[in-house]
Tab-separated table of C-alpha atoms in Angstrom:
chain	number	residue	atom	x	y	z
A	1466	UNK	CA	68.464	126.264	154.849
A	1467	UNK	CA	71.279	126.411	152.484
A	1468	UNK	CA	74.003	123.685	152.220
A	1469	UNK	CA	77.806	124.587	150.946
A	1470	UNK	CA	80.231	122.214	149.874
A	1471	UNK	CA	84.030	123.948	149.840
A	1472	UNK	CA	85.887	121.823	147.900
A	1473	UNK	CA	89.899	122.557	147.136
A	1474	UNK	CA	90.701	122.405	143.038
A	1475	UNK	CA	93.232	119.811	142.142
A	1476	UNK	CA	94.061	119.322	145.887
A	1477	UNK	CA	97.448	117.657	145.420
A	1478	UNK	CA	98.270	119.332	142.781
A	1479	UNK	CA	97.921	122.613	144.404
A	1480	UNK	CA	99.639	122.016	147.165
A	1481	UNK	CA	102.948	121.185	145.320
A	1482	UNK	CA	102.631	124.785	143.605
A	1483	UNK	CA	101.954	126.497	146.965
A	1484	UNK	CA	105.736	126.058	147.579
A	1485	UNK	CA	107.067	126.495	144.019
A	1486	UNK	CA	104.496	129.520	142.577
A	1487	UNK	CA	106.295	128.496	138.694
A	1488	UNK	CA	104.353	125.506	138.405
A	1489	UNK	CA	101.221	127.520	138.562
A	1490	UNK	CA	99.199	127.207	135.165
A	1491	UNK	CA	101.807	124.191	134.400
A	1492	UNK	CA	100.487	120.467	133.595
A	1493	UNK	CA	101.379	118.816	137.270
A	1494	UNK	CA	100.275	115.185	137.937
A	1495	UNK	CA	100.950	113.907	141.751
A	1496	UNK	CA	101.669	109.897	141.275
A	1497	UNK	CA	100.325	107.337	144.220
A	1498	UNK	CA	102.083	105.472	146.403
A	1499	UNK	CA	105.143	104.111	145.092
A	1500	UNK	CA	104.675	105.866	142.105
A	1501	UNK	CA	101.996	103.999	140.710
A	1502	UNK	CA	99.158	105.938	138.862
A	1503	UNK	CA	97.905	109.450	138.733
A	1504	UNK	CA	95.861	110.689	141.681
A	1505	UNK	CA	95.670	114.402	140.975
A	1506	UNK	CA	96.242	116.924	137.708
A	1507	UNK	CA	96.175	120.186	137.351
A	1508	UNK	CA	94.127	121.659	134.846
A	1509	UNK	CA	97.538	121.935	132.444
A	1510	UNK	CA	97.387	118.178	132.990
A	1511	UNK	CA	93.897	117.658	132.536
A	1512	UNK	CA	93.878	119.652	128.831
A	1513	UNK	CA	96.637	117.367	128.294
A	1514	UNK	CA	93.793	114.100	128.022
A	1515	UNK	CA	95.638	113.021	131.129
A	1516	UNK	CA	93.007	110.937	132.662
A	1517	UNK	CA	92.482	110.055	136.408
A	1518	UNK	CA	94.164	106.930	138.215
A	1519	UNK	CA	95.639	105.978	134.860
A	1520	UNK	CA	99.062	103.980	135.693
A	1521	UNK	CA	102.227	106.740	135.587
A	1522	UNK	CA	104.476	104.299	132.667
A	1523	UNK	CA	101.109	104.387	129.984
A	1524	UNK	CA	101.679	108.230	129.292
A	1525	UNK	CA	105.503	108.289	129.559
A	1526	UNK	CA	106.087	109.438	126.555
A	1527	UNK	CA	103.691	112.498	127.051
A	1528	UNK	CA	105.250	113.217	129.939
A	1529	UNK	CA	108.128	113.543	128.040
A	1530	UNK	CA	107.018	115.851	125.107
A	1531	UNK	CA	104.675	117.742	126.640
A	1532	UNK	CA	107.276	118.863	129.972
A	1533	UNK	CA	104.453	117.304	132.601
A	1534	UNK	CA	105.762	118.182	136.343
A	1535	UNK	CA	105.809	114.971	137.992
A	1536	UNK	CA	105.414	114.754	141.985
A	1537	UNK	CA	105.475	111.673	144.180
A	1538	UNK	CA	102.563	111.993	146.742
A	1539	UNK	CA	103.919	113.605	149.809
A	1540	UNK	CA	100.794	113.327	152.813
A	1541	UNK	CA	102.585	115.281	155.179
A	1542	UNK	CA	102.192	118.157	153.157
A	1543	UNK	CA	98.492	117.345	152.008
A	1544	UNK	CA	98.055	117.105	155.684
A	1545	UNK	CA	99.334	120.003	156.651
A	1546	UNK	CA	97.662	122.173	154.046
A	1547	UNK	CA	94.292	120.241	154.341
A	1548	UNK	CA	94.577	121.266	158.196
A	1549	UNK	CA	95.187	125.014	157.093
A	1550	UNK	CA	92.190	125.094	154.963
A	1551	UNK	CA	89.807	123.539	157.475
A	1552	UNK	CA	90.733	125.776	160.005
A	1553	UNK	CA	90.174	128.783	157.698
A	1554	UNK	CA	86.535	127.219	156.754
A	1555	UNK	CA	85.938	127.275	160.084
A	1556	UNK	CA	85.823	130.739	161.219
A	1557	UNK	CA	83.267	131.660	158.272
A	1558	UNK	CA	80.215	128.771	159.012
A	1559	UNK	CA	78.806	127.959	162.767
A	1560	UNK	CA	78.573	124.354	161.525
A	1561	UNK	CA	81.711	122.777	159.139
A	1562	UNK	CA	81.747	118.812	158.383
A	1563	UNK	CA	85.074	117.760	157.344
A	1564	UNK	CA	84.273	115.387	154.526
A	1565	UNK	CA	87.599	114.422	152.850
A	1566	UNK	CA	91.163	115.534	152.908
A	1567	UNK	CA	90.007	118.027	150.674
A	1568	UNK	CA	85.951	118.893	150.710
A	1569	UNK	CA	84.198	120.076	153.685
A	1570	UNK	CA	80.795	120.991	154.571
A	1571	UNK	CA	79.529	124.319	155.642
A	1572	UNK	CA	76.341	124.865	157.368
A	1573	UNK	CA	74.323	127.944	156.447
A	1574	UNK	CA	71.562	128.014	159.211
A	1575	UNK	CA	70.261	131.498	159.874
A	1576	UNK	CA	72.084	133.160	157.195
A	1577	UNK	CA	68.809	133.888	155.457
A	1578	UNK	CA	69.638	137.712	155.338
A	1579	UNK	CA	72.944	137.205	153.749
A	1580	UNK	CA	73.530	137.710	150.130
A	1581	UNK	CA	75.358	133.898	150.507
A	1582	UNK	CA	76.982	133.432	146.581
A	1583	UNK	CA	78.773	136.962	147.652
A	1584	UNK	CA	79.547	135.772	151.421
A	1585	UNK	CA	80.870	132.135	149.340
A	1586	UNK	CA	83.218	134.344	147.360
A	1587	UNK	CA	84.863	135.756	149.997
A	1588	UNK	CA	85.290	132.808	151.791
A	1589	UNK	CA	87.240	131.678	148.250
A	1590	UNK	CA	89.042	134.639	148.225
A	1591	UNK	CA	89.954	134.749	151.818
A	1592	UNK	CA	91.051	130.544	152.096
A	1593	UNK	CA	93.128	131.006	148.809
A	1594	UNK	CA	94.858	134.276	149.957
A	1595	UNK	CA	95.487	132.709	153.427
A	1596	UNK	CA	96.676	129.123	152.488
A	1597	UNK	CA	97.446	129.375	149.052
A	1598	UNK	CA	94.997	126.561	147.812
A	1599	UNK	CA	92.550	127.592	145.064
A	1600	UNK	CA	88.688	126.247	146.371
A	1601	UNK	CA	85.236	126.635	145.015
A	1602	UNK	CA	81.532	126.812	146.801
A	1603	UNK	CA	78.857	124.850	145.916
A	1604	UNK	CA	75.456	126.434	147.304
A	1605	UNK	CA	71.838	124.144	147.343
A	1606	UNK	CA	69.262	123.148	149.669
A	1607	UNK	CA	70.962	119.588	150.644
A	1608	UNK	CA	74.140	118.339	149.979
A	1609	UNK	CA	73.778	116.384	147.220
A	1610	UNK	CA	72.911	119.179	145.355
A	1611	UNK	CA	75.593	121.374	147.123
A	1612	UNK	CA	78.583	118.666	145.765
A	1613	UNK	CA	76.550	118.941	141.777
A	1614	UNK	CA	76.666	122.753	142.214
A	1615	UNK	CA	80.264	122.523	143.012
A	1616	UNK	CA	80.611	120.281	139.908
A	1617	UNK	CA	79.213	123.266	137.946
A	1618	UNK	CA	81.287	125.918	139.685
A	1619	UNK	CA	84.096	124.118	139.235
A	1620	UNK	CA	83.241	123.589	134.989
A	1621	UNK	CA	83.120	127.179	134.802
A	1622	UNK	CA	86.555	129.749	134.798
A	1623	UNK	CA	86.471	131.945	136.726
A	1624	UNK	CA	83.226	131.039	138.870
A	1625	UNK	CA	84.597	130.003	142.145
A	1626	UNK	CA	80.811	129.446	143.655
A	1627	UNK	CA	77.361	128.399	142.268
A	1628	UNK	CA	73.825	128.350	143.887
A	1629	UNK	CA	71.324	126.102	142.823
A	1630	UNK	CA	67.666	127.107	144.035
A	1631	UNK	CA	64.979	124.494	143.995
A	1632	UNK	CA	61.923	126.059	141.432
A	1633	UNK	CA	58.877	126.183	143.108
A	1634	UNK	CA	55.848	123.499	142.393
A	1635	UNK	CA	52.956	124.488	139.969
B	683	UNK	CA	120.252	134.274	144.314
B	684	UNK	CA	121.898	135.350	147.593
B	685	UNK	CA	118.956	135.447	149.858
B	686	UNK	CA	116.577	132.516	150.008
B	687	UNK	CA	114.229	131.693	152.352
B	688	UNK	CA	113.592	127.853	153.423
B	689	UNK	CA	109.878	127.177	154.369
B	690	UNK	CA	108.797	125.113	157.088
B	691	UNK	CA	105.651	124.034	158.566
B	692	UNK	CA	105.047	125.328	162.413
B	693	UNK	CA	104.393	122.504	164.948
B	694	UNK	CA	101.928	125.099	167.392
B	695	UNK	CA	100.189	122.927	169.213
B	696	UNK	CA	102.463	122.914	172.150
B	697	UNK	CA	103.014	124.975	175.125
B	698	UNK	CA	106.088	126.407	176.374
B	699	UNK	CA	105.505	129.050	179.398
B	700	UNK	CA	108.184	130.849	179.435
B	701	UNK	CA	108.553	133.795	182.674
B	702	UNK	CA	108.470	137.535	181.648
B	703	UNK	CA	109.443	140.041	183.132
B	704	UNK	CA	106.666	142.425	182.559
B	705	UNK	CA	108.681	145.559	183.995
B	706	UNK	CA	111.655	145.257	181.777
B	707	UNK	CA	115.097	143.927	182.657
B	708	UNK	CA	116.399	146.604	185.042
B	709	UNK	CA	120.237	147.423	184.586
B	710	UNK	CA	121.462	147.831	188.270
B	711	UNK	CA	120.260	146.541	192.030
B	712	UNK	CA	117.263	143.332	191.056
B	713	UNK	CA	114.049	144.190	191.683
B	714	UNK	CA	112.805	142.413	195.241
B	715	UNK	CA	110.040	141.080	193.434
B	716	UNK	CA	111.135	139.503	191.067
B	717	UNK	CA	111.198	136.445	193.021
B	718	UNK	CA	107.329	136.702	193.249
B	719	UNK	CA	106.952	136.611	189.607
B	720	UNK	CA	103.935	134.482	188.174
B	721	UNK	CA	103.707	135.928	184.877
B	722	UNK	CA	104.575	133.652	182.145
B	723	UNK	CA	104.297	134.223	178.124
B	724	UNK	CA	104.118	131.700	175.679
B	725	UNK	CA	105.725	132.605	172.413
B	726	UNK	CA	103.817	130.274	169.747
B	727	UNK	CA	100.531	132.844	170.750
B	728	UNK	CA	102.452	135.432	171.033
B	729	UNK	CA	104.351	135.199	167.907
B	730	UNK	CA	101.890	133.769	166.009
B	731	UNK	CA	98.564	134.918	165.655
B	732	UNK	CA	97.268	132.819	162.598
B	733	UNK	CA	98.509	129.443	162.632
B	734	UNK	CA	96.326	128.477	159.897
B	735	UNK	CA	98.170	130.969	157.524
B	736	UNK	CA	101.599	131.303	159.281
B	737	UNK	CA	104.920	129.486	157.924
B	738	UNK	CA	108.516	129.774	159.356
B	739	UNK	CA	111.386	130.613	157.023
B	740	UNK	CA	115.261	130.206	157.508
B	741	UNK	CA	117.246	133.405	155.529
B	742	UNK	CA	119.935	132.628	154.196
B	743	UNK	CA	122.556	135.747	152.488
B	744	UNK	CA	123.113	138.859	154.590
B	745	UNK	CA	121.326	141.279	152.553
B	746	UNK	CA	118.983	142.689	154.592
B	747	UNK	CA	121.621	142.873	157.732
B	748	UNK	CA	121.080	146.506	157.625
B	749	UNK	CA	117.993	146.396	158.891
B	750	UNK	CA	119.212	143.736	161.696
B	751	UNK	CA	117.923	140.455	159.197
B	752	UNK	CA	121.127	138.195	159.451
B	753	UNK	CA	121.816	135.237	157.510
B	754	UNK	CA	119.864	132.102	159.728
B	755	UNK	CA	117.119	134.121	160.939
B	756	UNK	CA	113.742	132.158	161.056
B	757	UNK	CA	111.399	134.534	159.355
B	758	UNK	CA	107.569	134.019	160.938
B	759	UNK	CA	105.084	134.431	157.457
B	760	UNK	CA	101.829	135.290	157.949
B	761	UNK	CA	99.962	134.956	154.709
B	762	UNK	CA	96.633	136.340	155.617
B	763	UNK	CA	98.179	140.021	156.355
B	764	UNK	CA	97.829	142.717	153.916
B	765	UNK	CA	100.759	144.178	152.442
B	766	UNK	CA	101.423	147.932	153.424
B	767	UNK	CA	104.263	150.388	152.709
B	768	UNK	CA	107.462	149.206	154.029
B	769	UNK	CA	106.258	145.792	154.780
B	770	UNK	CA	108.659	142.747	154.734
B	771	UNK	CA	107.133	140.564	152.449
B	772	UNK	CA	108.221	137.000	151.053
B	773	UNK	CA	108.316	136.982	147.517
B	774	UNK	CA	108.596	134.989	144.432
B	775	UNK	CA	111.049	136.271	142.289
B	776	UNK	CA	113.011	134.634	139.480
B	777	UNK	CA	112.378	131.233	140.345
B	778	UNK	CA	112.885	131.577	144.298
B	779	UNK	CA	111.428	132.668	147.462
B	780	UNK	CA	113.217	136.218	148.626
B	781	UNK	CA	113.098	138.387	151.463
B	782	UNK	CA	111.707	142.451	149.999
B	783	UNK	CA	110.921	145.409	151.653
B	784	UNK	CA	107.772	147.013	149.748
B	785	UNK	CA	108.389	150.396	149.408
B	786	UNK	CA	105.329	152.693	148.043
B	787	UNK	CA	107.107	155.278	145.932
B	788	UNK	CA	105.117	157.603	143.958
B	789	UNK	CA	106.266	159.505	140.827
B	790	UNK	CA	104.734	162.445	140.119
B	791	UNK	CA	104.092	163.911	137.271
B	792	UNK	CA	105.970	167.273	136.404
């Protein structure tokens, strides 16, 4: 049976752009409570060197030259959006395991007929056209392997989902 | 920009059952059975089929009165349909959200 991890890209920072479509491709770092440290970048922020969790007043001054969006957290939004996305997951796996505000299992049982990397893409294509929040697949025989395989999707542009098979013993 | 749109997110997990008149409002002497009436509609699955892609918007700016859109109407989004010729759509347009009509028009070649 075949595991798949759906997990949103840059969660927070996605959801601030869902509502204001200019900061898409822009560096965006969401701060933590009280305005604290980073707790999500876009990719703009990650090119940037902007690390995670490091506090908000060490990169002031790139903040500054480079034009970074900054957004206090704002959980009701997350919340809502999260809620969106899960629901959307839903209707595509008989089995899904919420695993974090922003990651959820899918269960692939019986789906051995399916061309699955193709059925993961347009369960991408279908949650980010519905919600407006970018996600990518992993694919593997357990879910260990399912959140690496997301790793890998994730490294990649422009590959959304990634299956990792298990060779077969000598 | 003179029409905007404000976004909100939809609170549908409650139930309102409204009656309905299923025969249409007759103009003239009531219907007798009306009294009898046990039909009842609710409008958040009525009016909204996907919660899970659906936002509400406020207008604001009068033009699209013409086609009965007045400034303070709540707009109900559904992101998950597919745009077709003459379809309302929500867009993004100079640095704001904006009520459009899409309209398919082809130029051909002479």
């Amino acid at each position: 049976m075949i595991i798949g991890i759906a997990d949103c890209n840059n969660f927070y920072a996605s959801c601030q752009s869902v509502f204001n479509p200019s900061l898409v491709g822009k560096p965006i770092v969401v701060l933590s409570n009280n305005d604290g440290c980073v707790v999500a970048r876009s990719n703009g922020a990650k090119a940037l060197g902007i690390v995670m969790g490091v506090p908000a007043f060490e990169i002031k001054s790139l903040i500054e030259e480079k034009g970074v969006h900054v957004f206090s957290s704002n959980y009701t939004l997350y919340g809502d959006m999260s809620s969106r996305v899960m629901a959307t997951l839903s209707r595509f796996s008989p089995e899904t395991e919420i695993y974090s505000i922003d990651e959820a299992f899918l269960q692939f049982k019986g789906f051995d007929l399916f061309d699955l990397p193709e059925y993961a893409r347009h369960i991408v294509r279908t949650t980010t056209t519905n919600t407006g929040i970018p996600i990518s697949i992993g694919l593997a025989p357990t879910k260990t392997l399912a959140k690496l395989a997301n790793k890998l999707a994730k490294k990649d542009p422009g590959q959304q989902v990634l299956k990792l098979s298990l060779l077969k013993k000598k | 920009m003179e029409h905007k749109i404000q976004l909100y997110t939809i609170q549908n997990n409650t139930n309102q059952l409204i009656p309905y008149f299923d025969k249409g409002i007759q103009a003239g002497f009531p219907s007798p059975a009306a009294d009898y009436m046990e039909l009842a509609i609710d409008l958040n699955e009525t009016l909204i089929k996907n919660p899970s892609s659906t936002f509400i918007g406020r207008i604001t700016g009068d033009s699209m009165k013409d086609i009965g859109i007045f400034d303070g109407s709540l707009a109900i989004v559904d992101k998950s349909l597919r745009v077709e010729n003459n379809s309302l759509v929500v867009a993004w347009i100079d640095g704001g959200f904006t009520l459009m009509q899409i309209r398919n028009e082809r130029v051909t070649p002479t």
